[in-house]
Amino acid sequence: MKLTAQLKADIITHALDCYPAESCGVVVKTDVDTKYIPCTNTATDNEQFILCSKDFARAEAQGEIQAIVHSHPDGGVLPSDLDKLQIELHGVPWVIVAVSKQDYADEPAFGVYEPCGYRPPLLGRNYIHGAQDCYAIVRDFYEREFGLELPNFERKDVWWEDKDHEPLYENNFKKAGFYQIDKDDLQYGDVLLCRVGRTHHVNHAVIWLGDNGTLKSETTPPCIGNTLILHHLYGRQSVREIYGRGWADRTAFVVRHQSMQQNSQE
């Protein structure tokens, strides 16, 4: 989409008013013109934005949403991994403006990004709780490797340290179509549910790959081993590694999706 001088000026003004927090808003095409509508950022963390749903609804009532806009204070215009995911989710262009009050000699830079079918890789993705975490990689693995869509479950960050939080895996693996199996009868795609770190609950999912760890849905470099796993630890990138004694000691139980039952009987 094309940003007019007026749209840019309005976006910059709002971004500087919100600095050092991220600003957010939408570009709307009405019956009269195309305009920028500032919205409230309800996030409490200065490094992200959550566009107020009521503001978005009011803007949507005025016309057709042309783009979602937010600022990167003291940063560049490249979208973050979470930005890329959200662009695909919303299905409209995203506009990012880079603003700084340290050096305002030049006009802030703009980046405009259209939905392009982006999917984060299974291997080497960055950690984003709720979007790219240990359960998200299980969901993406099953969708890409087996064509199965697993349900998502709401979860707050570091939920496993809260004894009163619903156990994500223990309470929901049956709802997602999994059943418990023997630890000594593993096949490609089985999920090992583990306890990692300080936790009140089983809190980590590990996907069994077995021999050589080759993925069907994306090109991956060779990996030596015949007991390989894929997983995504908190705050790290997703990796393949050998399932050794350390992981065996952490494993609470193993589950298999019901659609894989036939494979295990062949």
Short mmCIF file of C-alpha atoms in Angstrom, two decimals:
data_model
loop_
_atom_site.label_atom_id
_atom_site.label_comp_id
_atom_site.label_asym_id
_atom_site.label_seq_id
_atom_site.Cartn_x
_atom_site.Cartn_y
_atom_site.Cartn_z
CA MET A 1 0.00 0.00 0.00
CA LYS A 2 1.07 3.61 -0.53
CA LEU A 3 1.51 5.96 2.41
CA THR A 4 0.65 9.56 1.66
CA ALA A 5 2.52 12.45 3.25
CA GLN A 6 -0.47 13.12 5.52
CA LEU A 7 -0.67 9.50 6.67
CA LYS A 8 3.04 9.50 7.46
CA ALA A 9 2.78 12.77 9.37
CA ASP A 10 -0.12 11.51 11.47
CA ILE A 11 1.62 8.20 12.20
CA ILE A 12 4.85 9.96 13.21
CA THR A 13 3.03 12.39 15.50
CA HIS A 14 1.28 9.56 17.31
CA ALA A 15 4.49 7.51 17.56
CA LEU A 16 6.38 10.41 19.15
CA ASP A 17 3.51 11.12 21.54
CA CYS A 18 3.71 7.51 22.76
CA TYR A 19 7.53 7.32 22.88
CA PRO A 20 9.28 5.43 24.48
CA ALA A 21 6.35 2.99 24.39
CA GLU A 22 5.20 1.53 21.08
CA SER A 23 2.33 3.29 19.39
CA CYS A 24 -0.32 1.44 17.43
CA GLY A 25 -3.21 2.28 15.16
CA VAL A 26 -4.88 1.48 11.87
CA VAL A 27 -5.19 2.97 8.40
CA VAL A 28 -8.86 3.03 7.40
CA LYS A 29 -10.47 3.75 4.04
CA THR A 30 -13.77 5.55 4.57
CA ASP A 31 -16.32 6.84 2.07
CA VAL A 32 -14.53 10.19 2.17
CA ASP A 33 -10.81 9.48 2.46
CA THR A 34 -8.09 7.23 3.84
CA LYS A 35 -6.91 8.18 7.30
CA TYR A 36 -4.80 7.03 10.21
CA ILE A 37 -6.71 6.32 13.43
CA PRO A 38 -4.58 6.13 16.60
CA CYS A 39 -5.43 3.30 18.97
CA THR A 40 -4.50 2.53 22.56
CA ASN A 41 -1.60 0.20 23.25
CA THR A 42 -2.77 -1.88 26.21
CA ALA A 43 0.54 -3.73 26.66
CA THR A 44 2.44 -3.21 29.90
CA ASP A 45 5.77 -4.10 28.31
CA ASN A 46 7.42 -1.27 26.34
CA GLU A 47 8.84 -3.79 23.86
CA GLN A 48 5.54 -4.89 22.39
CA PHE A 49 2.07 -3.66 21.59
CA ILE A 50 -1.45 -4.94 22.08
CA LEU A 51 -3.97 -2.99 20.05
CA CYS A 52 -7.07 -2.21 22.13
CA SER A 53 -9.91 -4.35 20.78
CA LYS A 54 -12.52 -1.63 21.44
CA ASP A 55 -10.45 0.93 19.53
CA PHE A 56 -10.04 -1.52 16.66
CA ALA A 57 -13.81 -2.16 16.55
CA ARG A 58 -14.53 1.58 16.48
CA ALA A 59 -12.04 2.07 13.66
CA GLU A 60 -13.46 -0.87 11.72
CA ALA A 61 -16.93 0.68 11.98
CA GLN A 62 -15.66 3.74 10.10
CA GLY A 63 -14.52 1.86 7.00
CA GLU A 64 -12.26 -0.84 5.58
CA ILE A 65 -9.02 -1.57 7.46
CA GLN A 66 -6.15 -1.00 5.03
CA ALA A 67 -3.22 -1.59 7.40
CA ILE A 68 -2.22 -2.08 11.01
CA VAL A 69 0.46 0.33 12.22
CA HIS A 70 2.90 0.32 15.10
CA SER A 71 6.20 1.95 16.01
CA HIS A 72 9.63 0.61 16.88
CA PRO A 73 11.07 3.14 19.35
CA ASP A 74 14.84 3.43 18.94
CA GLY A 75 14.76 0.47 16.57
CA GLY A 76 14.65 -0.41 12.89
CA VAL A 77 11.73 -1.11 10.62
CA LEU A 78 12.29 -4.85 10.15
CA PRO A 79 9.40 -6.91 11.55
CA SER A 80 10.07 -9.12 14.55
CA ASP A 81 9.20 -12.82 14.44
CA LEU A 82 5.99 -12.03 16.30
CA ASP A 83 5.22 -9.24 13.81
CA LYS A 84 5.59 -11.72 10.94
CA LEU A 85 3.18 -14.14 12.58
CA GLN A 86 0.64 -11.40 13.24
CA ILE A 87 0.82 -10.09 9.67
CA GLU A 88 -0.29 -13.51 8.42
CA LEU A 89 -2.93 -13.83 11.14
CA HIS A 90 -4.58 -10.48 10.34
CA GLY A 91 -4.23 -10.79 6.57
CA VAL A 92 -3.60 -7.07 5.97
CA PRO A 93 -0.38 -5.06 5.49
CA TRP A 94 1.54 -3.90 8.52
CA VAL A 95 3.26 -0.54 8.68
CA ILE A 96 6.24 -0.11 11.01
CA VAL A 97 7.76 3.29 11.76
CA ALA A 98 11.12 3.65 13.48
CA VAL A 99 11.20 6.69 15.77
CA SER A 100 13.79 8.15 18.09
CA LYS A 101 14.00 11.38 20.07
CA GLN A 102 17.79 11.18 20.14
CA ASP A 103 18.30 12.11 16.52
CA TYR A 104 15.36 13.61 14.68
CA ALA A 105 17.23 15.31 11.84
CA ASP A 106 15.78 12.98 9.23
CA GLU A 107 12.24 11.75 8.72
CA PRO A 108 11.66 8.42 10.53
CA ALA A 109 11.94 5.35 8.34
CA PHE A 110 8.86 3.37 7.34
CA GLY A 111 8.48 -0.27 6.42
CA VAL A 112 5.37 -1.75 4.80
CA TYR A 113 4.92 -5.52 4.88
CA GLU A 114 2.28 -7.50 3.04
CA PRO A 115 1.08 -10.99 4.06
CA CYS A 116 3.30 -13.43 2.18
CA GLY A 117 2.60 -16.86 3.66
CA TYR A 118 5.38 -16.66 6.25
CA ARG A 119 5.76 -19.70 8.50
CA PRO A 120 8.47 -19.87 11.18
CA PRO A 121 10.84 -22.81 10.64
CA LEU A 122 10.55 -25.76 12.98
CA LEU A 123 14.29 -25.71 13.51
CA GLY A 124 16.02 -22.55 14.74
CA ARG A 125 12.91 -20.48 15.55
CA ASN A 126 13.09 -17.88 18.32
CA TYR A 127 11.12 -18.26 21.54
CA ILE A 128 7.90 -16.24 21.93
CA HIS A 129 5.67 -17.46 24.72
CA GLY A 130 2.24 -18.48 23.45
CA ALA A 131 3.25 -18.11 19.81
CA GLN A 132 6.56 -19.92 19.43
CA ASP A 133 7.03 -22.03 22.54
CA CYS A 134 7.27 -25.74 23.33
CA TYR A 135 3.59 -26.41 22.69
CA ALA A 136 3.49 -24.20 19.59
CA ILE A 137 6.23 -26.29 17.97
CA VAL A 138 4.20 -29.45 18.64
CA ARG A 139 1.17 -27.84 16.96
CA ASP A 140 3.22 -26.67 13.97
CA PHE A 141 5.02 -30.02 13.68
CA TYR A 142 1.75 -31.94 13.53
CA GLU A 143 0.20 -29.53 11.03
CA ARG A 144 3.20 -29.63 8.69
CA GLU A 145 4.36 -33.22 9.08
CA PHE A 146 0.96 -34.95 9.37
CA GLY A 147 -1.62 -32.39 8.22
CA LEU A 148 -3.27 -32.43 11.65
CA GLU A 149 -4.54 -29.29 13.37
CA LEU A 150 -4.19 -29.49 17.15
CA PRO A 151 -6.20 -27.20 19.43
CA ASN A 152 -4.48 -24.28 21.11
CA PHE A 153 -4.76 -23.71 24.85
CA GLU A 154 -4.52 -20.43 26.73
CA ARG A 155 -1.46 -20.19 28.94
CA LYS A 156 0.27 -17.37 30.75
CA ASP A 157 4.03 -16.95 30.78
CA VAL A 158 5.86 -19.19 33.29
CA TRP A 159 2.55 -20.84 34.17
CA TRP A 160 4.46 -23.87 35.45
CA GLU A 161 5.76 -21.89 38.43
CA ASP A 162 2.18 -21.22 39.59
CA LYS A 163 0.80 -24.19 41.52
CA ASP A 164 -2.75 -22.87 40.97
CA HIS A 165 -2.45 -22.61 37.17
CA GLU A 166 -4.10 -25.36 35.15
CA PRO A 167 -1.47 -27.93 34.11
CA LEU A 168 -1.23 -27.38 30.36
CA TYR A 169 -0.14 -30.86 29.33
CA GLU A 170 -1.57 -33.08 32.05
CA ASN A 171 -5.07 -31.62 31.70
CA ASN A 172 -5.20 -31.21 27.94
CA PHE A 173 -3.30 -33.96 26.12
CA LYS A 174 -6.44 -36.10 25.81
CA LYS A 175 -8.42 -33.10 24.54
CA ALA A 176 -5.80 -32.68 21.82
CA GLY A 177 -6.28 -36.30 20.70
CA PHE A 178 -3.33 -37.94 22.48
CA TYR A 179 -3.20 -41.03 24.65
CA GLN A 180 -0.46 -42.31 26.93
CA ILE A 181 1.92 -45.03 25.71
CA ASP A 182 4.87 -47.01 27.03
CA LYS A 183 8.19 -45.14 27.05
CA ASP A 184 9.93 -48.07 25.32
CA ASP A 185 7.65 -48.06 22.27
CA LEU A 186 8.54 -44.82 20.49
CA GLN A 187 7.84 -43.81 16.89
CA TYR A 188 8.24 -40.65 14.82
CA GLY A 189 6.07 -37.84 16.17
CA ASP A 190 5.45 -39.18 19.67
CA VAL A 191 5.55 -36.48 22.34
CA LEU A 192 7.56 -36.88 25.53
CA LEU A 193 6.21 -34.71 28.34
CA CYS A 194 8.86 -33.58 30.78
CA ARG A 195 9.58 -31.60 33.93
CA VAL A 196 12.24 -28.93 33.36
CA GLY A 197 13.55 -26.51 35.97
CA ARG A 198 11.50 -25.12 38.83
CA THR A 199 8.01 -26.38 38.17
CA HIS A 200 4.79 -27.50 39.82
CA HIS A 201 3.63 -29.26 36.67
CA VAL A 202 4.82 -31.25 33.70
CA ASN A 203 5.90 -28.26 31.63
CA HIS A 204 7.84 -29.20 28.50
CA ALA A 205 7.06 -31.11 25.30
CA VAL A 206 9.71 -32.96 23.32
CA ILE A 207 8.99 -34.48 19.89
CA TRP A 208 10.57 -37.85 19.10
CA LEU A 209 12.27 -37.93 15.69
CA GLY A 210 14.34 -41.09 16.05
CA ASP A 211 16.88 -41.93 13.34
CA ASN A 212 18.79 -38.99 11.78
CA GLY A 213 16.11 -36.43 12.72
CA THR A 214 15.06 -35.63 9.15
CA LEU A 215 11.96 -33.48 8.86
CA LYS A 216 9.58 -34.02 5.96
CA SER A 217 8.25 -30.47 5.76
CA GLU A 218 11.49 -28.46 5.63
CA THR A 219 15.10 -28.87 4.60
CA THR A 220 17.35 -29.44 7.60
CA PRO A 221 21.10 -30.07 7.86
CA PRO A 222 22.24 -33.63 8.65
CA CYS A 223 22.24 -34.57 12.32
CA ILE A 224 24.04 -37.59 13.73
CA GLY A 225 22.19 -39.91 16.08
CA ASN A 226 19.36 -42.43 16.27
CA THR A 227 17.55 -41.09 19.33
CA LEU A 228 16.94 -37.53 18.16
CA ILE A 229 14.34 -35.12 19.47
CA LEU A 230 13.00 -31.71 18.43
CA HIS A 231 11.98 -29.21 21.09
CA HIS A 232 11.90 -25.55 22.09
CA LEU A 233 13.23 -24.59 25.51
CA TYR A 234 12.19 -21.38 27.23
CA GLY A 235 14.13 -18.36 25.96
CA ARG A 236 16.16 -20.34 23.42
CA GLN A 237 15.94 -21.35 19.78
CA SER A 238 14.31 -24.64 18.81
CA VAL A 239 16.81 -27.45 18.28
CA ARG A 240 17.31 -31.11 17.50
CA GLU A 241 19.48 -33.06 19.91
CA ILE A 242 20.11 -36.55 21.19
CA TYR A 243 17.66 -37.89 23.73
CA GLY A 244 20.06 -38.94 26.46
CA ARG A 245 20.00 -39.77 30.15
CA GLY A 246 19.32 -36.16 31.16
CA TRP A 247 16.10 -36.02 29.13
CA ALA A 248 15.10 -39.55 30.14
CA ASP A 249 15.28 -38.52 33.80
CA ARG A 250 13.05 -35.49 33.10
CA THR A 251 10.41 -37.43 31.15
CA ALA A 252 7.17 -37.92 33.10
CA PHE A 253 5.20 -39.78 30.43
CA VAL A 254 4.88 -40.22 26.65
CA VAL A 255 1.83 -39.65 24.47
CA ARG A 256 0.87 -40.56 20.91
CA HIS A 257 -1.77 -38.96 18.75
CA GLN A 258 -4.74 -41.21 18.06
CA SER A 259 -4.28 -40.80 14.31
CA MET A 260 -0.85 -42.45 14.66
CA GLN A 261 -2.31 -45.57 16.26
CA GLN A 262 -2.53 -47.42 12.96
CA ASN A 263 1.16 -46.78 12.22
CA SER A 264 2.15 -48.29 15.56
CA GLN A 265 0.21 -51.50 14.76
CA GLU A 266 1.69 -52.05 11.28
#
